[in-house]
Amino acid sequence: MFSVLISPRLRQYVVILFVNLSVLTTGMSMGWPSPMIVKLRNATETPLYRPITEEEGSWIVSVGFFCCVFMNLPLGMLLDCIGRKYCLILICVPKIIVSIFFIFATDVWMLILGRALIGVGDCFLVSVVPVYASEIATKDIRGILGTFQQLFSSLGIVVSLTVGPYTSYSTFSIVFAAIILITSMPLPFLPDSPYFLYSKGKTNKAMEVLTLIRGTDQAAKEEIAVYATSMNNEKVDKMKLFKNRLVLKSLGISIVFCAGSQLVGFNAVSFYLQTILISTKTNVMPEIASVIMGLIQLFASCCATLATKRFNRKYILISSLTGMMIGMVGLGVFFKIKENTQEVSGFMNYLPLISLILVIYCYSAGRDYFSRQGLAYVDMFFESTD
């Protein structure tokens, strides 16, 4: 399929592009609650027999993340059992089924179950894609290709925020199912990870894939030699590694960083974006404002792609965290004042808009680039053991 592409580097770009199409639907799933929760609470727009309550809305939004806490570890073991490619294909099956399930949902439990399954699938997907991408891409373009995931995720959110407010629940569910089906179609035709193939003793197949994406037999043989060295390193006693201070430091940084990426509160802002915008009394329609927010996130993701090789990633992270902190403080101040006074006027009505722009831009331009790098833990861990 890819042999007609002359440049090996172009082949890598195409493979990573196709695999990240699946992340587009993950972005749509992340953006789904913003317009859909509003519709599900509206008696005239909900497809259910009654509008949902606030508690039910919270369960619909959060159940996927709750299930991921228990499912990530066992699902992660599949990476080395069936391989990266077949994990990607496997993830698509429940996503397609659930998206069709959403079309015919008539009760709250159906939405909660569907969000749980699709949430687990998306969570596993964003763990598999960086691993696959890093094993396909060469080191010099690994960073730039790594930003594709955030770019497509942001694009998916834009689709949800753009289409969702202006269509019915049923129409959007059909669009969602169609896009999941279309983006899943290229996956069976992608090459498997050469590193996984080599680890399973399929050296000849690994050579074929490497020759395809590296361009020459010599480059493929050199990478096979690196794999062999890596396999030998993996035979060391894992318990001894945890006595190494450098390993423990890397592991600690990774755990704190991954936990921090979930505790910053961005998901709550993203899922309830349209609800937050409705609470403001400005001349900007919430539906239009949510589309603008989605476009800002997409723009910020493009900025992250351009900034990856130009600036120190540490400074990008510090800048994004600072901007997010200021934005979150602004949101907190607005809702605290509204809670105490019940009446907000003047500039204060625009404070959440400004704060949302700051939070969304900074998260997508910096913080989310790092948090989406699911391979960060693996890189930090094994780099410290070389």
Short mmCIF file of C-alpha atoms in Angstrom, two decimals:
data_model
loop_
_atom_site.label_atom_id
_atom_site.label_comp_id
_atom_site.label_asym_id
_atom_site.label_seq_id
_atom_site.Cartn_x
_atom_site.Cartn_y
_atom_site.Cartn_z
CA MET A 1 0.00 0.00 0.00
CA PHE A 2 2.79 2.40 0.93
CA SER A 3 5.54 1.14 -1.41
CA VAL A 4 4.42 3.54 -4.14
CA LEU A 5 5.50 6.45 -1.93
CA ILE A 6 9.08 7.21 -2.94
CA SER A 7 10.36 8.84 0.23
CA PRO A 8 10.70 6.56 3.30
CA ARG A 9 10.11 9.58 5.50
CA LEU A 10 6.89 10.33 3.63
CA ARG A 11 5.80 6.74 4.28
CA GLN A 12 6.31 7.30 8.00
CA TYR A 13 4.21 10.45 7.87
CA VAL A 14 1.41 8.65 6.01
CA VAL A 15 1.36 5.68 8.42
CA ILE A 16 1.27 7.95 11.49
CA LEU A 17 -1.37 10.11 9.81
CA PHE A 18 -3.64 7.12 9.20
CA VAL A 19 -3.23 5.72 12.70
CA ASN A 20 -4.04 9.12 14.21
CA LEU A 21 -7.32 9.30 12.30
CA SER A 22 -8.70 7.11 15.09
CA VAL A 23 -7.74 9.82 17.57
CA LEU A 24 -10.11 12.15 15.71
CA THR A 25 -13.01 10.13 17.14
CA THR A 26 -11.43 10.28 20.60
CA GLY A 27 -11.52 14.06 20.31
CA MET A 28 -15.15 13.87 19.23
CA SER A 29 -15.89 11.72 22.26
CA MET A 30 -14.17 14.26 24.52
CA GLY A 31 -16.17 17.10 22.97
CA TRP A 32 -19.42 15.09 22.99
CA PRO A 33 -20.61 16.06 26.52
CA SER A 34 -20.42 19.81 25.88
CA PRO A 35 -23.34 20.00 23.40
CA MET A 36 -25.04 16.69 24.25
CA ILE A 37 -25.46 17.21 28.01
CA VAL A 38 -27.32 20.45 27.23
CA LYS A 39 -29.63 18.58 24.83
CA LEU A 40 -30.18 15.68 27.23
CA ARG A 41 -31.30 18.13 29.93
CA ASN A 42 -33.75 19.80 27.54
CA ALA A 43 -37.21 18.19 27.52
CA THR A 44 -37.78 19.05 23.84
CA GLU A 45 -34.39 17.84 22.55
CA THR A 46 -33.60 14.75 24.58
CA PRO A 47 -34.13 11.36 22.85
CA LEU A 48 -34.78 9.79 26.26
CA TYR A 49 -38.19 9.43 27.83
CA ARG A 50 -37.31 12.25 30.27
CA PRO A 51 -34.57 14.90 30.71
CA ILE A 52 -31.54 13.73 32.67
CA THR A 53 -30.74 15.05 36.15
CA GLU A 54 -27.47 16.77 37.10
CA GLU A 55 -26.30 13.62 38.88
CA GLU A 56 -27.01 11.47 35.82
CA GLY A 57 -25.18 14.01 33.66
CA SER A 58 -22.15 13.74 35.95
CA TRP A 59 -22.18 9.95 35.60
CA ILE A 60 -22.43 10.15 31.82
CA VAL A 61 -19.44 12.50 31.73
CA SER A 62 -17.18 10.78 34.25
CA VAL A 63 -17.94 7.05 34.04
CA GLY A 64 -15.41 6.46 31.24
CA PHE A 65 -12.54 7.84 33.30
CA PHE A 66 -13.69 5.89 36.35
CA CYS A 67 -13.59 2.61 34.40
CA CYS A 68 -10.17 3.44 32.98
CA VAL A 69 -8.69 3.36 36.49
CA PHE A 70 -9.40 -0.38 36.64
CA MET A 71 -9.01 -1.33 32.98
CA ASN A 72 -5.83 0.42 31.86
CA LEU A 73 -3.39 -2.06 33.40
CA PRO A 74 -4.99 -5.28 32.09
CA LEU A 75 -5.57 -3.71 28.68
CA GLY A 76 -1.97 -2.49 28.61
CA MET A 77 -0.81 -6.10 28.80
CA LEU A 78 -2.40 -6.70 25.41
CA LEU A 79 0.24 -4.46 23.81
CA ASP A 80 2.87 -7.17 24.11
CA CYS A 81 0.43 -10.05 23.60
CA ILE A 82 -1.31 -9.24 20.33
CA GLY A 83 0.74 -6.23 19.23
CA ARG A 84 0.15 -2.54 18.62
CA LYS A 85 -1.65 -2.88 15.30
CA TYR A 86 -4.18 -5.44 16.48
CA CYS A 87 -4.77 -3.47 19.68
CA LEU A 88 -5.75 -0.52 17.49
CA ILE A 89 -8.12 -2.71 15.46
CA LEU A 90 -9.53 -4.28 18.63
CA ILE A 91 -10.30 -0.85 20.11
CA CYS A 92 -12.36 0.10 17.06
CA VAL A 93 -14.81 -2.80 17.48
CA PRO A 94 -16.49 -1.61 20.73
CA LYS A 95 -16.32 2.01 19.54
CA ILE A 96 -18.29 1.15 16.40
CA ILE A 97 -20.82 -0.91 18.37
CA VAL A 98 -21.27 1.79 21.03
CA SER A 99 -21.66 4.57 18.44
CA ILE A 100 -24.53 2.61 16.86
CA PHE A 101 -25.87 1.92 20.35
CA PHE A 102 -26.00 5.70 20.96
CA ILE A 103 -28.26 6.21 17.95
CA PHE A 104 -30.99 4.05 19.47
CA ALA A 105 -30.49 5.01 23.14
CA THR A 106 -33.75 5.64 24.98
CA ASP A 107 -32.71 5.43 28.64
CA VAL A 108 -30.00 6.91 30.83
CA TRP A 109 -28.36 3.56 31.64
CA MET A 110 -27.72 3.02 27.92
CA LEU A 111 -25.77 6.28 27.70
CA ILE A 112 -23.82 5.54 30.89
CA LEU A 113 -22.90 2.06 29.64
CA GLY A 114 -21.95 3.40 26.22
CA ARG A 115 -19.81 6.20 27.66
CA ALA A 116 -18.09 3.68 29.94
CA LEU A 117 -17.15 1.40 27.04
CA ILE A 118 -16.12 4.15 24.67
CA GLY A 119 -14.18 5.89 27.45
CA VAL A 120 -12.14 2.75 28.15
CA GLY A 121 -11.52 2.34 24.42
CA ASP A 122 -10.39 5.95 24.00
CA CYS A 123 -8.17 5.75 27.07
CA PHE A 124 -6.48 2.62 25.70
CA LEU A 125 -6.21 4.20 22.25
CA VAL A 126 -4.27 7.24 23.46
CA SER A 127 -1.87 4.83 25.18
CA VAL A 128 -1.34 2.62 22.14
CA VAL A 129 -0.98 5.29 19.45
CA PRO A 130 2.18 6.96 20.88
CA VAL A 131 3.85 3.56 21.34
CA TYR A 132 3.07 2.57 17.75
CA ALA A 133 4.08 5.97 16.39
CA SER A 134 7.41 6.00 18.25
CA GLU A 135 8.29 2.55 16.88
CA ILE A 136 7.43 3.54 13.31
CA ALA A 137 9.05 7.00 13.26
CA THR A 138 12.77 7.71 13.26
CA LYS A 139 14.20 9.70 16.17
CA ASP A 140 14.65 12.93 14.21
CA ILE A 141 10.93 13.24 13.39
CA ARG A 142 9.47 11.40 16.38
CA GLY A 143 8.72 14.64 18.23
CA ILE A 144 6.90 16.32 15.36
CA LEU A 145 4.90 13.17 14.58
CA GLY A 146 4.05 12.84 18.26
CA THR A 147 2.09 16.09 18.05
CA PHE A 148 -0.25 14.58 15.44
CA GLN A 149 -2.17 12.93 18.25
CA GLN A 150 -3.03 16.19 19.96
CA LEU A 151 -3.72 17.82 16.59
CA PHE A 152 -6.30 15.19 15.60
CA SER A 153 -7.76 15.10 19.11
CA SER A 154 -8.30 18.86 18.95
CA LEU A 155 -9.79 18.55 15.47
CA GLY A 156 -12.24 15.96 16.80
CA ILE A 157 -13.27 18.29 19.62
CA VAL A 158 -13.83 21.06 17.05
CA VAL A 159 -16.10 18.72 15.07
CA SER A 160 -18.20 17.99 18.17
CA LEU A 161 -18.39 21.64 19.21
CA THR A 162 -19.22 22.74 15.65
CA VAL A 163 -21.73 20.08 14.62
CA GLY A 164 -23.20 19.15 18.01
CA PRO A 165 -24.98 22.40 18.95
CA TYR A 166 -26.64 22.76 15.53
CA THR A 167 -27.90 19.20 15.01
CA SER A 168 -30.24 16.91 16.88
CA TYR A 169 -28.90 14.22 19.19
CA SER A 170 -29.80 11.49 16.67
CA THR A 171 -28.15 13.27 13.73
CA PHE A 172 -24.95 13.86 15.65
CA SER A 173 -24.90 10.21 16.78
CA ILE A 174 -25.16 9.08 13.15
CA VAL A 175 -22.30 11.43 12.16
CA PHE A 176 -20.24 10.11 15.08
CA ALA A 177 -20.82 6.47 14.07
CA ALA A 178 -19.99 7.18 10.42
CA ILE A 179 -16.70 8.91 11.26
CA ILE A 180 -15.66 6.09 13.60
CA LEU A 181 -16.34 3.56 10.84
CA ILE A 182 -14.46 5.55 8.19
CA THR A 183 -11.40 6.24 10.36
CA SER A 184 -11.19 2.56 11.34
CA MET A 185 -11.00 1.31 7.76
CA PRO A 186 -7.27 2.02 7.07
CA LEU A 187 -6.02 0.26 10.23
CA PRO A 188 -5.94 -3.34 8.89
CA PHE A 189 -3.71 -2.19 6.02
CA LEU A 190 -1.06 -0.52 8.20
CA PRO A 191 2.25 -2.29 8.93
CA ASP A 192 2.69 -3.74 12.39
CA SER A 193 5.32 -2.37 14.75
CA PRO A 194 8.74 -3.71 13.69
CA TYR A 195 9.87 -3.76 17.31
CA PHE A 196 6.91 -5.95 18.30
CA LEU A 197 7.51 -8.28 15.34
CA TYR A 198 11.16 -8.67 16.31
CA SER A 199 10.26 -9.31 19.97
CA LYS A 200 8.05 -12.21 18.83
CA GLY A 201 10.85 -13.75 16.78
CA LYS A 202 9.47 -12.57 13.43
CA THR A 203 12.77 -11.06 12.31
CA ASN A 204 12.10 -11.37 8.58
CA LYS A 205 8.77 -9.54 8.87
CA ALA A 206 10.41 -6.89 11.03
CA MET A 207 13.06 -6.44 8.33
CA GLU A 208 10.38 -6.05 5.65
CA VAL A 209 8.59 -3.34 7.62
CA LEU A 210 11.83 -1.53 8.48
CA THR A 211 13.02 -1.64 4.87
CA LEU A 212 9.68 -0.15 3.82
CA ILE A 213 9.74 2.74 6.31
CA ARG A 214 13.52 3.29 6.52
CA GLY A 215 14.27 2.95 2.81
CA THR A 216 17.34 0.66 2.77
CA ASP A 217 18.35 -2.78 4.00
CA GLN A 218 21.34 -1.25 5.77
CA ALA A 219 19.17 1.11 7.83
CA ALA A 220 16.86 -1.79 8.65
CA LYS A 221 19.77 -3.98 9.80
CA GLU A 222 21.11 -1.20 12.01
CA GLU A 223 17.75 -0.84 13.73
CA ILE A 224 17.47 -4.61 14.16
CA ALA A 225 20.83 -4.45 15.95
CA VAL A 226 19.41 -1.78 18.27
CA TYR A 227 16.42 -4.05 18.96
CA ALA A 228 18.76 -6.92 19.82
CA THR A 229 20.63 -4.74 22.30
CA SER A 230 17.35 -3.58 23.82
CA MET A 231 16.14 -7.17 24.20
CA ASN A 232 19.33 -8.07 26.04
CA ASN A 233 18.87 -5.10 28.38
CA GLU A 234 15.32 -6.22 29.15
CA LYS A 235 16.64 -9.49 30.59
CA VAL A 236 18.06 -7.74 33.65
CA ASP A 237 16.42 -8.22 37.03
CA LYS A 238 13.55 -5.72 37.15
CA MET A 239 13.65 -5.61 40.96
CA LYS A 240 17.24 -4.38 40.84
CA LEU A 241 16.16 -1.52 38.61
CA PHE A 242 13.88 -0.20 41.33
CA LYS A 243 16.88 0.10 43.62
CA ASN A 244 18.48 2.50 41.14
CA ARG A 245 17.99 6.12 42.24
CA LEU A 246 17.87 7.37 38.65
CA VAL A 247 15.14 4.88 37.79
CA LEU A 248 13.11 5.82 40.87
CA LYS A 249 13.51 9.51 40.08
CA SER A 250 12.34 9.00 36.49
CA LEU A 251 9.44 6.86 37.65
CA GLY A 252 8.44 9.42 40.29
CA ILE A 253 8.51 12.29 37.79
CA SER A 254 6.42 10.26 35.35
CA ILE A 255 3.79 9.35 37.95
CA VAL A 256 3.51 12.91 39.26
CA PHE A 257 3.33 14.25 35.73
CA CYS A 258 0.65 11.81 34.58
CA ALA A 259 -1.39 12.41 37.74
CA GLY A 260 -1.01 16.17 37.34
CA SER A 261 -2.27 16.04 33.76
CA GLN A 262 -5.56 14.64 35.07
CA LEU A 263 -5.83 16.84 38.17
CA VAL A 264 -5.49 20.23 36.47
CA GLY A 265 -9.24 20.31 35.85
CA PHE A 266 -9.16 20.75 32.09
CA ASN A 267 -11.48 17.81 31.42
CA ALA A 268 -14.18 19.33 33.61
CA VAL A 269 -13.87 22.61 31.69
CA SER A 270 -13.94 20.81 28.34
CA PHE A 271 -16.91 18.56 29.12
CA TYR A 272 -19.06 21.35 30.55
CA LEU A 273 -17.88 24.05 28.14
CA GLN A 274 -21.29 24.94 26.72
CA THR A 275 -22.87 24.74 30.18
CA ILE A 276 -20.27 27.20 31.50
CA LEU A 277 -20.88 29.54 28.57
CA ILE A 278 -24.64 29.48 29.15
CA SER A 279 -24.05 30.71 32.71
CA THR A 280 -22.50 33.95 31.39
CA LYS A 281 -24.64 36.88 30.29
CA THR A 282 -22.83 38.16 27.23
CA ASN A 283 -23.81 39.01 23.68
CA VAL A 284 -21.93 35.95 22.42
CA MET A 285 -24.16 32.91 21.84
CA PRO A 286 -22.92 29.85 23.79
CA GLU A 287 -23.04 27.69 20.64
CA ILE A 288 -20.84 30.13 18.71
CA ALA A 289 -18.51 30.65 21.66
CA SER A 290 -17.99 26.88 22.04
CA VAL A 291 -17.04 26.62 18.35
CA ILE A 292 -14.54 29.45 18.82
CA MET A 293 -13.08 27.65 21.84
CA GLY A 294 -12.67 24.50 19.78
CA LEU A 295 -10.90 26.42 17.01
CA ILE A 296 -8.61 28.02 19.60
CA GLN A 297 -7.70 24.54 20.83
CA LEU A 298 -6.95 23.42 17.27
CA PHE A 299 -4.85 26.54 16.65
CA ALA A 300 -2.94 25.93 19.88
CA SER A 301 -2.23 22.35 18.81
CA CYS A 302 -0.74 23.66 15.57
CA CYS A 303 1.41 26.05 17.62
CA ALA A 304 2.61 23.10 19.70
CA THR A 305 3.61 21.27 16.53
CA LEU A 306 5.67 24.25 15.33
CA ALA A 307 7.18 24.95 18.75
CA THR A 308 8.32 21.39 19.42
CA LYS A 309 11.74 21.72 17.78
CA ARG A 310 12.24 25.44 18.33
CA PHE A 311 11.86 25.79 22.08
CA ASN A 312 12.94 23.91 25.16
CA ARG A 313 10.06 21.65 26.21
CA LYS A 314 10.63 22.49 29.85
CA TYR A 315 9.91 26.17 29.17
CA ILE A 316 6.85 25.29 27.06
CA LEU A 317 5.51 23.28 29.98
CA ILE A 318 6.20 26.01 32.55
CA SER A 319 4.52 28.64 30.35
CA SER A 320 1.45 26.48 29.76
CA LEU A 321 1.05 25.66 33.45
CA THR A 322 1.33 29.34 34.38
CA GLY A 323 -1.32 30.32 31.84
CA MET A 324 -3.63 27.53 32.98
CA MET A 325 -3.26 28.56 36.61
CA ILE A 326 -4.26 32.15 35.79
CA GLY A 327 -7.23 30.95 33.71
CA MET A 328 -8.47 28.53 36.38
CA VAL A 329 -8.22 31.24 39.04
CA GLY A 330 -10.33 33.49 36.79
CA LEU A 331 -13.01 30.81 36.43
CA GLY A 332 -12.98 30.18 40.17
CA VAL A 333 -13.37 33.88 40.95
CA PHE A 334 -16.33 34.20 38.56
CA PHE A 335 -18.27 31.26 39.98
CA LYS A 336 -17.48 32.24 43.58
CA ILE A 337 -18.82 35.75 42.99
CA LYS A 338 -21.88 34.35 41.20
CA GLU A 339 -22.50 31.95 44.08
CA ASN A 340 -22.33 34.72 46.68
CA THR A 341 -24.10 37.57 44.88
CA GLN A 342 -26.42 35.69 42.47
CA GLU A 343 -26.00 38.64 40.06
CA VAL A 344 -22.96 39.25 37.87
CA SER A 345 -22.69 42.27 35.60
CA GLY A 346 -20.26 44.21 33.44
CA PHE A 347 -16.77 42.88 32.84
CA MET A 348 -17.30 39.93 35.19
CA ASN A 349 -19.57 38.29 32.60
CA TYR A 350 -16.62 38.21 30.19
CA LEU A 351 -14.16 36.89 32.77
CA PRO A 352 -15.06 33.21 32.14
CA LEU A 353 -14.68 33.73 28.37
CA ILE A 354 -11.20 35.19 28.81
CA SER A 355 -10.30 32.52 31.36
CA LEU A 356 -11.55 29.71 29.11
CA ILE A 357 -9.51 31.01 26.17
CA LEU A 358 -6.40 31.11 28.37
CA VAL A 359 -6.96 27.63 29.83
CA ILE A 360 -7.77 25.98 26.51
CA TYR A 361 -4.92 27.62 24.60
CA CYS A 362 -2.28 26.93 27.25
CA TYR A 363 -3.39 23.34 27.80
CA SER A 364 -3.39 22.50 24.10
CA ALA A 365 -0.23 24.43 23.25
CA GLY A 366 1.85 22.99 26.05
CA ARG A 367 0.46 20.87 28.81
CA ASP A 368 -1.67 18.56 26.65
CA TYR A 369 1.23 17.94 24.26
CA PHE A 370 3.15 16.42 27.12
CA SER A 371 0.26 14.59 28.78
CA ARG A 372 -0.72 12.99 25.48
CA GLN A 373 2.73 11.53 25.17
CA GLY A 374 1.72 8.24 26.73
CA LEU A 375 5.20 7.01 25.92
CA ALA A 376 6.79 9.49 28.33
CA TYR A 377 6.77 6.95 31.13
CA VAL A 378 8.35 4.30 28.93
CA ASP A 379 10.96 6.69 27.52
CA MET A 380 11.98 8.01 30.93
CA PHE A 381 12.08 4.54 32.44
CA PHE A 382 14.16 2.81 29.79
CA GLU A 383 16.38 5.78 29.02
CA SER A 384 17.47 5.65 32.66
CA THR A 385 18.36 1.96 32.34
CA ASP A 386 20.49 2.22 29.19
#
